Short mmCIF file of C-alpha atoms in Angstrom, two decimals:
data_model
loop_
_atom_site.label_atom_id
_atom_site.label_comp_id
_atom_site.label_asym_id
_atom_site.label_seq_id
_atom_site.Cartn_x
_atom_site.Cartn_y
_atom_site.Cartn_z
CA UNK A 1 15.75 -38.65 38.97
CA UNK A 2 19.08 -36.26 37.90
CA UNK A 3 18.43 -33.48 36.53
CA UNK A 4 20.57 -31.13 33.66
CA UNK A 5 20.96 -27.10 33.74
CA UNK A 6 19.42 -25.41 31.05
CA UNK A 7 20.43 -22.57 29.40
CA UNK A 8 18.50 -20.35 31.74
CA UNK A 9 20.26 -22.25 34.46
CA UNK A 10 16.49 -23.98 35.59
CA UNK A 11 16.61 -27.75 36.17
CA UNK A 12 15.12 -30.09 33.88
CA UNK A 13 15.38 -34.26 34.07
CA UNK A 14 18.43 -35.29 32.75
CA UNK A 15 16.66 -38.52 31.14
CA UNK A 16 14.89 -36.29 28.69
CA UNK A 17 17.51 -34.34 28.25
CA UNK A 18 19.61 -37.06 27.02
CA UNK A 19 16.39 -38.91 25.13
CA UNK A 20 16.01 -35.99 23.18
CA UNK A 21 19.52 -34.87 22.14
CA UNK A 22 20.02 -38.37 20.75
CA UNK A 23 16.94 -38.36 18.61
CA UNK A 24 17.40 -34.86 17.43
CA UNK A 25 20.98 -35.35 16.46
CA UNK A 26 19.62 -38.47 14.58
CA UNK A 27 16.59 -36.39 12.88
CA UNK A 28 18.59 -33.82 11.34
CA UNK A 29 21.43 -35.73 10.40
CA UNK A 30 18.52 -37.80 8.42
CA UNK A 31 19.02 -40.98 10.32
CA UNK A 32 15.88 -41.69 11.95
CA UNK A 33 12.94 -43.70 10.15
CA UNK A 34 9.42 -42.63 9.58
CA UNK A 35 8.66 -45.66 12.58
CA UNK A 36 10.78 -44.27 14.64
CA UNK A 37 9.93 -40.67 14.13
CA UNK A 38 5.84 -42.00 14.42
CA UNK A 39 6.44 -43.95 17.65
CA UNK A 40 7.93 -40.63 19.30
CA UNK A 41 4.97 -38.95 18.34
CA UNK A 42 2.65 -41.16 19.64
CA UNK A 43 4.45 -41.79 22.62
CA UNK A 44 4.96 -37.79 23.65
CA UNK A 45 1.08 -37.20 22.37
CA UNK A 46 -0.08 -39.71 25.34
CA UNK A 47 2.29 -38.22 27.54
CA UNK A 48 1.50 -34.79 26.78
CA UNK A 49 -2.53 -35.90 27.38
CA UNK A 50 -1.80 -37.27 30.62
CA UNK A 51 0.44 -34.13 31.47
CA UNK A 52 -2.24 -31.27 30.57
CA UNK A 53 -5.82 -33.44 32.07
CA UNK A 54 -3.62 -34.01 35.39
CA UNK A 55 -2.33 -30.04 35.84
CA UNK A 56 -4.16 -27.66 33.59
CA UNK A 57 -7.44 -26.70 34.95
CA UNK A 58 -8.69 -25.83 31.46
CA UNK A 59 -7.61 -29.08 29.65
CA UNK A 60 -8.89 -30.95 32.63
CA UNK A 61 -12.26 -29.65 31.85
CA UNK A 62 -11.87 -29.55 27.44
CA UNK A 63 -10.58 -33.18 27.31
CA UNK A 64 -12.91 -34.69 30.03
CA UNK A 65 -14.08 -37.95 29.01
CA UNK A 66 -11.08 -38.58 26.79
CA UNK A 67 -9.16 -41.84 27.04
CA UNK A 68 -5.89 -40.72 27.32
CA UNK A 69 -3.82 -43.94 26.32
CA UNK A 70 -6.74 -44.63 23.42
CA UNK A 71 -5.58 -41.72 21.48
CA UNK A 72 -3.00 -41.68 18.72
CA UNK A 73 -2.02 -39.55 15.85
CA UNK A 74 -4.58 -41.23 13.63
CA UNK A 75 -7.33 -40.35 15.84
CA UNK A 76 -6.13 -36.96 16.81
CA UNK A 77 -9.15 -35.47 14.70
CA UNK A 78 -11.65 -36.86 17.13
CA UNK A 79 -10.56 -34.14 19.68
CA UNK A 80 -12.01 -30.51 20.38
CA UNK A 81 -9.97 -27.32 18.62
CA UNK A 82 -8.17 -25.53 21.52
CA UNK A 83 -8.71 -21.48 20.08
CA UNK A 84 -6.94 -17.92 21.02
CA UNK A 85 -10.37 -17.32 22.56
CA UNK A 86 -10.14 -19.82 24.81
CA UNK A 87 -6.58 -18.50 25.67
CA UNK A 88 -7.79 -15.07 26.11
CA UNK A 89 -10.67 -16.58 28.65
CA UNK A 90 -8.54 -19.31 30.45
CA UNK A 91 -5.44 -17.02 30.73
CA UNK A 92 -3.46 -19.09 33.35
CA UNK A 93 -6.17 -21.60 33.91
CA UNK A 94 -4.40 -23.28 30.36
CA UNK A 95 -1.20 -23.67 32.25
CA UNK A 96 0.13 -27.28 33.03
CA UNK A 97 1.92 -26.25 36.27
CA UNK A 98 2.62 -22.93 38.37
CA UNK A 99 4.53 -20.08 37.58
CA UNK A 100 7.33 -21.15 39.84
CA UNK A 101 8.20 -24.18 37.32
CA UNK A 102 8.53 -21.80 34.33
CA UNK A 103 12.18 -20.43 33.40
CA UNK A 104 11.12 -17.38 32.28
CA UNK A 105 7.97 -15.62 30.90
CA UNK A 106 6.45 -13.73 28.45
CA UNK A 107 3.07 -12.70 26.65
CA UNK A 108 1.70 -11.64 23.71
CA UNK A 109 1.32 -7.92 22.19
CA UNK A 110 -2.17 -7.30 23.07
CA UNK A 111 -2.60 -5.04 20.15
CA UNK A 112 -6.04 -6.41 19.26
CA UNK A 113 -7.02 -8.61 22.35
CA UNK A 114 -6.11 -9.08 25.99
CA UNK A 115 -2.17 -10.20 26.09
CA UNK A 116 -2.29 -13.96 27.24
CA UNK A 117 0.62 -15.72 29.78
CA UNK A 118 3.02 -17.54 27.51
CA UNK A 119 5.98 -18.55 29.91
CA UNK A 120 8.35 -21.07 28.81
CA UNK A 121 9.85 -24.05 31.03
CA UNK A 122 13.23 -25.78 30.79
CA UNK A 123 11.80 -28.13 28.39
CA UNK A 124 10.12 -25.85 26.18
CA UNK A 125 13.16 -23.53 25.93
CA UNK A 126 15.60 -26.59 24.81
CA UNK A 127 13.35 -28.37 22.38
CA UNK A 128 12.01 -25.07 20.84
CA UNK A 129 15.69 -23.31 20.54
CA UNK A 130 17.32 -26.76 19.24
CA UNK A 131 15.34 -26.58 15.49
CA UNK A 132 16.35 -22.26 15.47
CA UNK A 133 20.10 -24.01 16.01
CA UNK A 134 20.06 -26.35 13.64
CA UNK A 135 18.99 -23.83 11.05
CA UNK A 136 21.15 -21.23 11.68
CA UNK A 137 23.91 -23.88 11.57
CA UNK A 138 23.11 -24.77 8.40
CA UNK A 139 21.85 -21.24 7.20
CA UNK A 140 25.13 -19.71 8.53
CA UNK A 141 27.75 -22.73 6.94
CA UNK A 142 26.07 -22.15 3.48
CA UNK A 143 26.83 -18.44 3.59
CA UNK A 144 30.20 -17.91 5.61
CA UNK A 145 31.87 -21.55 5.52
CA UNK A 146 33.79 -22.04 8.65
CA UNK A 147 34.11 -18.65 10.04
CA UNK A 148 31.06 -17.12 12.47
CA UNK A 149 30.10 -13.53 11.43
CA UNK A 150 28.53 -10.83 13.89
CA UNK A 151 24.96 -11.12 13.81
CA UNK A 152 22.81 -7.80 14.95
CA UNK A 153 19.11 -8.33 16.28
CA UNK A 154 16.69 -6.05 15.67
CA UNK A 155 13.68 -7.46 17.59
CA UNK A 156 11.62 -6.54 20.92
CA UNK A 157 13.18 -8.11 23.90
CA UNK A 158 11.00 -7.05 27.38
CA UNK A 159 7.96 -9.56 27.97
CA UNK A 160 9.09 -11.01 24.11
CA UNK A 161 10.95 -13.84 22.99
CA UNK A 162 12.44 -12.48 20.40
CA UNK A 163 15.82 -11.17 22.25
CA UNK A 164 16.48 -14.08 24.47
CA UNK A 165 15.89 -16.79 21.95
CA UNK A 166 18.26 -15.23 19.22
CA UNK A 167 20.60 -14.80 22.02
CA UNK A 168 20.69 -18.46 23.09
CA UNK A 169 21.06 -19.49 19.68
CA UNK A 170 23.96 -17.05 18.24
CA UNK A 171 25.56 -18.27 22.14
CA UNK A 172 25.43 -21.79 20.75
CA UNK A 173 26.19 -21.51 17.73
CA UNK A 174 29.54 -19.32 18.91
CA UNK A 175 28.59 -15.84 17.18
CA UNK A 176 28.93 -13.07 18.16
CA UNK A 177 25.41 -10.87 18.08
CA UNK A 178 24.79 -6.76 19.38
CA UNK A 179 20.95 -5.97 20.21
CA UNK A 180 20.38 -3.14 17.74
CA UNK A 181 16.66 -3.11 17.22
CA UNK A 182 16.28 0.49 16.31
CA UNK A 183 12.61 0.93 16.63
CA UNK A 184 13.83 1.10 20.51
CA UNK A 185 14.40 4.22 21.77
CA UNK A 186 17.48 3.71 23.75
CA UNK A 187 18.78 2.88 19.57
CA UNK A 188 16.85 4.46 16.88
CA UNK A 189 18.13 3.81 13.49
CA UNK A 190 20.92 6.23 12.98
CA UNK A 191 22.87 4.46 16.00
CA UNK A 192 21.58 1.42 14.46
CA UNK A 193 23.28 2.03 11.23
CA UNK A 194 26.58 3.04 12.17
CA UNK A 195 27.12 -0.02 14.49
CA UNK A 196 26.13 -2.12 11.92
CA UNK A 197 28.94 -0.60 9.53
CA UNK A 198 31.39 0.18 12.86
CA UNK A 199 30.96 -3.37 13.95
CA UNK A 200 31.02 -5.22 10.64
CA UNK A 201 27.57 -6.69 11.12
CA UNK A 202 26.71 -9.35 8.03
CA UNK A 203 23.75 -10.92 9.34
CA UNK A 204 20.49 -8.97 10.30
CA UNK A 205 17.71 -10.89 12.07
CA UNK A 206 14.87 -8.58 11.95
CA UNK A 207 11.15 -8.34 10.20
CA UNK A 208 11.18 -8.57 6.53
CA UNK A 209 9.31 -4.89 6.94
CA UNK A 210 12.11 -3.80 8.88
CA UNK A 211 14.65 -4.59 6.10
CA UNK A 212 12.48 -1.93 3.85
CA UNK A 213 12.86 0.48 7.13
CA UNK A 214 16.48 -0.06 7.42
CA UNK A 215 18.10 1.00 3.72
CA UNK A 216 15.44 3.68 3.74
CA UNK A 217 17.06 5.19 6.66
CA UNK A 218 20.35 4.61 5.50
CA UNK A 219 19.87 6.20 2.29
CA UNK A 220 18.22 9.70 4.76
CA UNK A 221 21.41 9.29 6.43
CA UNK A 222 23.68 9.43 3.53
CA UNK A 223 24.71 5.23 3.38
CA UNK A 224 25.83 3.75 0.17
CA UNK A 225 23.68 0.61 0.85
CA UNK A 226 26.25 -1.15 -1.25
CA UNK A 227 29.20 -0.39 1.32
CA UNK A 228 27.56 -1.38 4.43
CA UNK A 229 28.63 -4.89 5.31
CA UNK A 230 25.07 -6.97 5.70
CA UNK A 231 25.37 -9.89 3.60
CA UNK A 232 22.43 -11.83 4.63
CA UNK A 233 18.84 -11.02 6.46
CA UNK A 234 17.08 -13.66 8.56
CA UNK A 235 13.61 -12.59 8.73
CA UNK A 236 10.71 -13.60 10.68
CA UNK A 237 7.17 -12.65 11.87
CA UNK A 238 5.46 -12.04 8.99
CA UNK A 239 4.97 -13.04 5.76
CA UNK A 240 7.81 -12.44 3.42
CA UNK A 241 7.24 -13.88 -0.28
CA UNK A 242 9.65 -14.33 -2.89
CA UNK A 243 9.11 -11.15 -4.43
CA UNK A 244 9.52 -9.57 -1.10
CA UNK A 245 12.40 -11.18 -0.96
CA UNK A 246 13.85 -10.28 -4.51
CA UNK A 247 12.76 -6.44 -3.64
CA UNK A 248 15.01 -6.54 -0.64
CA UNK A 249 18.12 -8.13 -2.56
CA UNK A 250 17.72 -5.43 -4.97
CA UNK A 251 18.03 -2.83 -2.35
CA UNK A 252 20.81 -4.70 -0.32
CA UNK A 253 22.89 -5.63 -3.48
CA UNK A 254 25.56 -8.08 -1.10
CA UNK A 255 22.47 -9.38 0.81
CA UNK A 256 20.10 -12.83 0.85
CA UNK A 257 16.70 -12.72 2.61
CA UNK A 258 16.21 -16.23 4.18
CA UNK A 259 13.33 -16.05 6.19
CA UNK A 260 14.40 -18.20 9.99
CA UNK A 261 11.91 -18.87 12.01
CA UNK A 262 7.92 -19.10 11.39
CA UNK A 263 6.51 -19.42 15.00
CA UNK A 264 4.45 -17.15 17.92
CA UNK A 265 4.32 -16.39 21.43
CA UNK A 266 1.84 -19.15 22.14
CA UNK A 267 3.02 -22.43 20.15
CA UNK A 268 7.10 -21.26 20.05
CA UNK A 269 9.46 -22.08 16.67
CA UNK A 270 7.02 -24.18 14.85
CA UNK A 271 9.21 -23.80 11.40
CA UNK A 272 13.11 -22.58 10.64
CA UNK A 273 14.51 -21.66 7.38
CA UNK A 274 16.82 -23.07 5.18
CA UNK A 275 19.17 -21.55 2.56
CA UNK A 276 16.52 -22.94 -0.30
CA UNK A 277 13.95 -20.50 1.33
CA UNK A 278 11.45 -22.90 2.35
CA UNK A 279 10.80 -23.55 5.64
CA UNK A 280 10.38 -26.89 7.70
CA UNK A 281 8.18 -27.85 10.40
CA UNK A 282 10.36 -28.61 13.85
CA UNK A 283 8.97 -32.43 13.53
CA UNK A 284 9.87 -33.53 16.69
CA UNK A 285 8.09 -31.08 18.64
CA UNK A 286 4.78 -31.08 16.73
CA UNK A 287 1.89 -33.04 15.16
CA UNK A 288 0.25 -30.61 12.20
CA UNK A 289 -2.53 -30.82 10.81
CA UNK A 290 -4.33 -28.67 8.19
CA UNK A 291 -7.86 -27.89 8.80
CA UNK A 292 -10.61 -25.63 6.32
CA UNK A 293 -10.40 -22.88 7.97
CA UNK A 294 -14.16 -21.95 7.58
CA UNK A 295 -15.94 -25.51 8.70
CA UNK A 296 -12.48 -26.46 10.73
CA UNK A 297 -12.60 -30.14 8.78
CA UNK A 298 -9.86 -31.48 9.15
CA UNK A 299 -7.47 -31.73 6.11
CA UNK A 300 -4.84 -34.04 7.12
CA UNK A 301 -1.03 -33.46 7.86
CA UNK A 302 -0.83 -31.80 3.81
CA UNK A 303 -2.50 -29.48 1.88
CA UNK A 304 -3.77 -25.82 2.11
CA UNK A 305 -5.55 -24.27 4.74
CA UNK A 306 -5.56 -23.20 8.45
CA UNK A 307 -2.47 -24.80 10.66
CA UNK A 308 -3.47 -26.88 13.69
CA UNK A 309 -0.79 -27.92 15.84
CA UNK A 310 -0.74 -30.58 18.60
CA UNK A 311 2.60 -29.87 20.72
CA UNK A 312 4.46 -32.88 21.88
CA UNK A 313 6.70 -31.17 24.59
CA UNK A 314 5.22 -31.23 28.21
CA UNK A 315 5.86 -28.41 29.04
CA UNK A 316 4.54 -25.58 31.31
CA UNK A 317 1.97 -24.59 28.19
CA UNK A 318 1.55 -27.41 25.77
CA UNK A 319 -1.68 -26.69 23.14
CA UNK A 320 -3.71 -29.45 21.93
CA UNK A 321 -5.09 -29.16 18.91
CA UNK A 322 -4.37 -25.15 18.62
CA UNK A 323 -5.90 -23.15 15.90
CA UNK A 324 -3.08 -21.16 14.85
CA UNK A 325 -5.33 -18.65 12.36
CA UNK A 326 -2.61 -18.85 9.64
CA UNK A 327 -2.97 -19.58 6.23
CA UNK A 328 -0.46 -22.29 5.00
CA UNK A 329 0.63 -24.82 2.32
CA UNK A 330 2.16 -27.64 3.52
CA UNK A 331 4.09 -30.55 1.70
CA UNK A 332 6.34 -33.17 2.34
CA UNK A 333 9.90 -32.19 2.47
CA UNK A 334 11.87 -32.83 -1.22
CA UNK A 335 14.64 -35.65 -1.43
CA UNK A 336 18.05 -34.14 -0.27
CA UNK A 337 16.34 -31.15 1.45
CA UNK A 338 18.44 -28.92 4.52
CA UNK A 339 16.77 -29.83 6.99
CA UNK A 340 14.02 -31.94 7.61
CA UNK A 341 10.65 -32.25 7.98
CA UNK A 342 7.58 -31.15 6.02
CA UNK A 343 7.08 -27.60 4.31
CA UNK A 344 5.56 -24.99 5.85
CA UNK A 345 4.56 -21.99 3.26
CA UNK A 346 2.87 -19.09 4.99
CA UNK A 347 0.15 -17.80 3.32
CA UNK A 348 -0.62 -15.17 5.88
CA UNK A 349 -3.48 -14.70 8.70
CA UNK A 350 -7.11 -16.21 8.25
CA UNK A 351 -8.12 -13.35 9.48
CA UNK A 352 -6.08 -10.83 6.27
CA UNK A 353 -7.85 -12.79 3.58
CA UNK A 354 -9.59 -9.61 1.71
CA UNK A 355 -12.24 -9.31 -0.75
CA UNK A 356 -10.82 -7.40 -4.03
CA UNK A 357 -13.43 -7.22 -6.66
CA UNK A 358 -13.96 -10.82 -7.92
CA UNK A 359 -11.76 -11.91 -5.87
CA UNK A 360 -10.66 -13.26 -2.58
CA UNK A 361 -6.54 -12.74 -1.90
CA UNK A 362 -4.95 -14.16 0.71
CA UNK A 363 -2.23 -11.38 1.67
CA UNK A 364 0.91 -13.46 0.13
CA UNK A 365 -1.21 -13.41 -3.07
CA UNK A 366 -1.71 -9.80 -2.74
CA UNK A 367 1.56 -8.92 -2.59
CA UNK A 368 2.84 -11.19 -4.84
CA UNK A 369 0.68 -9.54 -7.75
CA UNK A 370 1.58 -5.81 -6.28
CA UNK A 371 5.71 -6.71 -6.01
CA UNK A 372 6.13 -8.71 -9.19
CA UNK A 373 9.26 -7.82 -10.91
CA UNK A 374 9.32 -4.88 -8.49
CA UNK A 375 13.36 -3.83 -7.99
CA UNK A 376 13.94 -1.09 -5.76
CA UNK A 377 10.78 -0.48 -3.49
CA UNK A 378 11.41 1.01 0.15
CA UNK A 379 7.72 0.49 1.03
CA UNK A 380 4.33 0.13 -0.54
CA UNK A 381 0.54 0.37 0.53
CA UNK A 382 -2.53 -1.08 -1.47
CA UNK A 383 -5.48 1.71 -1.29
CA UNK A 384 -9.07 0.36 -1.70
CA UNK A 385 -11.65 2.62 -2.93
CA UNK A 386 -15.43 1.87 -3.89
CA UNK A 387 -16.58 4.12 -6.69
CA UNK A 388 -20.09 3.26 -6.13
CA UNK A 389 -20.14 0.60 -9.34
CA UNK A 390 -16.90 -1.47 -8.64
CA UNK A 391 -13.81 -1.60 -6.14
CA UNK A 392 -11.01 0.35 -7.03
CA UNK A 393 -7.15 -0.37 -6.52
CA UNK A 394 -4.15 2.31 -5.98
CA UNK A 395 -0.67 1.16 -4.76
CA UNK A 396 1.31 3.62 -3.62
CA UNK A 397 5.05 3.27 -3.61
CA UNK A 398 8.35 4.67 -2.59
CA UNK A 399 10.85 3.56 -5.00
CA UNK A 400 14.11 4.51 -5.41
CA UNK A 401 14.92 5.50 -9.31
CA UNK A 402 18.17 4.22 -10.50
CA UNK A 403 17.03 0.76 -9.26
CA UNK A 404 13.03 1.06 -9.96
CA UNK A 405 13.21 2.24 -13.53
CA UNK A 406 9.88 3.62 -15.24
CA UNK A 407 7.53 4.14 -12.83
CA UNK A 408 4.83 4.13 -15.54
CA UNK A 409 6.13 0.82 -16.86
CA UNK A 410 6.20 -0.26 -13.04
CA UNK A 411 2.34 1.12 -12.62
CA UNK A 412 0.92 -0.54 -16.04
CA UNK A 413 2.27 -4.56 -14.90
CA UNK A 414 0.87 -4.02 -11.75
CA UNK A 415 -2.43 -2.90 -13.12
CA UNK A 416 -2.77 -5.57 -15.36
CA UNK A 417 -1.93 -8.48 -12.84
CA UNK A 418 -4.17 -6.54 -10.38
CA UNK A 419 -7.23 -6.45 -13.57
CA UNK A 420 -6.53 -10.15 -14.63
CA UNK A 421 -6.70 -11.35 -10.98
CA UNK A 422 -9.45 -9.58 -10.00
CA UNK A 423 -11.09 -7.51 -12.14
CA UNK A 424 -10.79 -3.84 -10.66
CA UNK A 425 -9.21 -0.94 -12.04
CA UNK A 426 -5.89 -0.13 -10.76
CA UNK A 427 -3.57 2.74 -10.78
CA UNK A 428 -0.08 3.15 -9.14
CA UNK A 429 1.39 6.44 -7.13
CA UNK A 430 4.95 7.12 -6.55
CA UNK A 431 5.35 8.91 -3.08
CA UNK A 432 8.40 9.06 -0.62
CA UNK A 433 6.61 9.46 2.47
CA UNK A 434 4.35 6.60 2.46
CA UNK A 435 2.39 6.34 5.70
CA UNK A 436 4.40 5.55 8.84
CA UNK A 437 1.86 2.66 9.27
CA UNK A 438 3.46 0.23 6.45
CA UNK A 439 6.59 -0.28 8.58
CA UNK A 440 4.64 -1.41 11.60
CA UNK A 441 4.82 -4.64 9.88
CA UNK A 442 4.30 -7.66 12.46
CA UNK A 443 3.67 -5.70 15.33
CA UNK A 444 0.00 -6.03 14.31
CA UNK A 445 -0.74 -7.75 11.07
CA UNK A 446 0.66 -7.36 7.46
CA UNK A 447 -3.02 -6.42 7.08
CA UNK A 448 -2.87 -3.18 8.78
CA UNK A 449 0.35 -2.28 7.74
CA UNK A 450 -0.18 -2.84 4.11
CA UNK A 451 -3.89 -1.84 3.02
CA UNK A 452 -5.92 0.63 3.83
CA UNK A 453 -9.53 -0.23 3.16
CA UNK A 454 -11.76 2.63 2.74
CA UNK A 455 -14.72 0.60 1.90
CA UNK A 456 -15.20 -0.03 5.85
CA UNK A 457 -14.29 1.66 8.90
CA UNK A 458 -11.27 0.51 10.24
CA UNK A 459 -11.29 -2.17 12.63
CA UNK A 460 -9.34 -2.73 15.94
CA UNK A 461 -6.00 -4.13 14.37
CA UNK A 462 -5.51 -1.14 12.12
CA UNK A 463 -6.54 1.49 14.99
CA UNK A 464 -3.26 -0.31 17.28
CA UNK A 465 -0.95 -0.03 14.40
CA UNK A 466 -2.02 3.52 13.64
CA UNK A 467 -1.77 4.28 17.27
CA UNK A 468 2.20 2.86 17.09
CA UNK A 469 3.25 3.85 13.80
CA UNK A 470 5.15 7.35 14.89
CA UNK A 471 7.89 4.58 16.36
CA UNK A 472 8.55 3.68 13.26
CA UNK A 473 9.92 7.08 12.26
CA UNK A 474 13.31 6.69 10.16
CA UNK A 475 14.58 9.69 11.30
CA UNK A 476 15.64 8.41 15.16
#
């Protein structure tokens, strides 16, 4: 068989290759039918079977007894959940090949669990990076027309994909991008800031925390926020709601927040943006499925709960049945939409869903309710308290005046969402030193960043982002 060069310069077969840029031209131009886009699925979920019971040693034990070719989409169910525990104990054991047929690898943090091997092959790398493309193509037309502006990326690089998928894809796309994540040291955010203004960088690809982080440090170093050329942020890696969103614009005056790419280490881009803000599942790479994420019953390929994917790529690391731990809403695309495929709506981590009074929040919920209307915030943090009758809510805030307005106007809306949602008493605190540990953002979880639960002692996710948050320091 002939074989292509990938962007990494590894081989892959040429007969994919070719297979797959005609159907993904096809499925984003909106040409291919529902039949079509079925049969692929079925066809790449037998092959992907066949590929992970013949080379991974863990799938060849968790899917013994399966009939391969008997399995289709429609019977997908019928199959065992693969977990991040059984990552974390399999480690390579889950890989469908050696290390010598990956193009490059990587892992994830390890800030609450052992890092697990994610490497990526030829295949992976093309398939994944082609939906991140096709977004940004779109994204990037919307906003600029014709002409490509510089794009900075503000992201971890070493043992992350971060830095050399964003590369790829500005490469492709024929931007020009500078690495500028300032939270590195060889950076920091005052060389951060005046590349971005030296360079004339409009687009920032960063975490939506990270766009809080960035005009707070501008306005230390003396920035009007309003001169500096951004004009649009493409965020990723946690959740970032509309009102997150809104915040941000208000702060960046010339700037939109799209968010790009919803995805992981493990299961790659599994959603890009589009200029609506929604964001769509990379169809041709996935099966989803939404599960309850207490009794793991499955759902069906719409509705609300905990995101199961099935990837269709055979690949050094494909995941059957993976339980992602994210909260999501998912729908089928509207008529006319950007891009394709169903709606993904992150709701946040199974694991962040938190008890507040009479109620239980999901963390988009949460700060939804807390940001509300909310112009001009540089960072908040939700403080629990238990007053030894009922739960008790502070939200501090760092706000900046001319674009907040009353604070005590600000405070008494937030109260009353917070008391109509869940019954607790809450009060609001305007501070401008907020704890390092909100801008740690995705690093560890939107959790740990964002509440601090005195009710409990805290658990392993907040003691990693307390033990990182000095590198989050504004003042670099």
């Amino acid at each position: 068989m002939t074989a292509a060069t990938s962007t990494t310069g590894v081989r892959l077969p040429a007969g994919f290759r070719a297979r797959y840029d005609d159907l993904s031209v096809r499925y984003y131009a909106g040409a291919l039918s529902e039949a079509e886009l079925r049969a692929w699925h079925d066809e790449r979920l037998r092959t992907v079977l066949k590929h992970v019971t013949t080379r991974s040693p863990f799938y060849r034990k968790h899917l013994a007894g399966i009939v391969v070719d008997a399995v289709t989409t429609s019977t997908l169910a019928a199959l065992p959940f693969t977990t991040k525990d059984d990552l974390r104990r399999e480690m390579y054991g889950v890989l469908s090949g050696p290390m010598s047929e990956a193009a490059i690898y990587y892992e994830t943090t390890g800030t609450t669990g052992a890092s697990t091997p994610c490497p990526r092959g030829p295949k992976d790398i093309l398939t994944s990076n082609r939906a991140v493309e096709q977004s940004w193509r779109r994204l990037l037309r919307h906003r600029f027309g014709d002409r490509m502006p510089v794009i900075g990326l503000m992201g971890p690089s070493e043992l992350y994909a971060f830095g050399d998928v964003f590369t790829a894809v500005a490469e492709s796309v024929g931007a020009c991008h500078v690495k500028i994540w300032p939270e590195s040291p060889r950076v920091g955010f005052r060389k951060a800031l005046r590349l971005i203004e030296e360079l004339g960088v409009e687009v920032v690809v960063c975490a939506p925390a990270l766009c809080l982080s960035l005009a707070k440090a501008a306005l230390h170093y003396g920035y009007d926020l309003r001169r500096l050329p951004i004009k649009m942020f493409l965020v990723l890696g946690e959740i970032c709601t509309p009102q997150l969103r809104a915040n941000v614009s208000s702060l960046w005056p010339d700037a939109t927040v799209y968010p790009t790419l919803y995805g992981s280490q493990e299961a790659l881009c599994i959603a890009t943006g589009a200029h609506t803000g929604e964001m769509h599942l990379a169809g041709l790479n996935y099966v989803a499925e939404v599960v309850d994420p207490r009794t793991g019953a499955s759902r069906g390929p719409f509705g609300e709960g905990e995101l199961v994917l099935t990837m269709l790529v055979d690949g050094i690391k494909p995941l059957i049945r993976y339980r992602t731990g994210d909260l999501v809403r998912v729908r089928p695309a509207r008529p006319g939409a950007p891009l394709p495929g169903p709606v993904v709506e992150v709701l946040g981590r199974a694991a962040d869903r938190i008890r507040v009074g009479a109620a239980d929040l999901q963390p988009a919920e949460l700060e939804a309710l807390v940001l509300e209307g909310v112009r001009g915030c540089l960072g908040y943090q939700i403080v629990l308290d238990h007053d030894g009758t009922q739960d008790t809510v502070t939200v501090r805030m760092d706000l900046v005046p001319e674009l907040a307005g009353d604070p005590a106007a600000i405070g008494a809306a937030i109260a009353a969402r917070l008391r109509e949602r869940t019954g607790v008493h809450a009060g609001i605190t305007v501070e401008t030193d907020l704890d390092p540990v909100t801008s740690t953002g995705s690093f560890v979880s939107w959790k740990a960043a964002r509440i601090l639960d005195n009710r409990s002692a805290p658990d392993a996710a907040v003691l990693a982002a307390r033990e990182v948050a000095h590198r989050y320091a504004i003042t670099t």
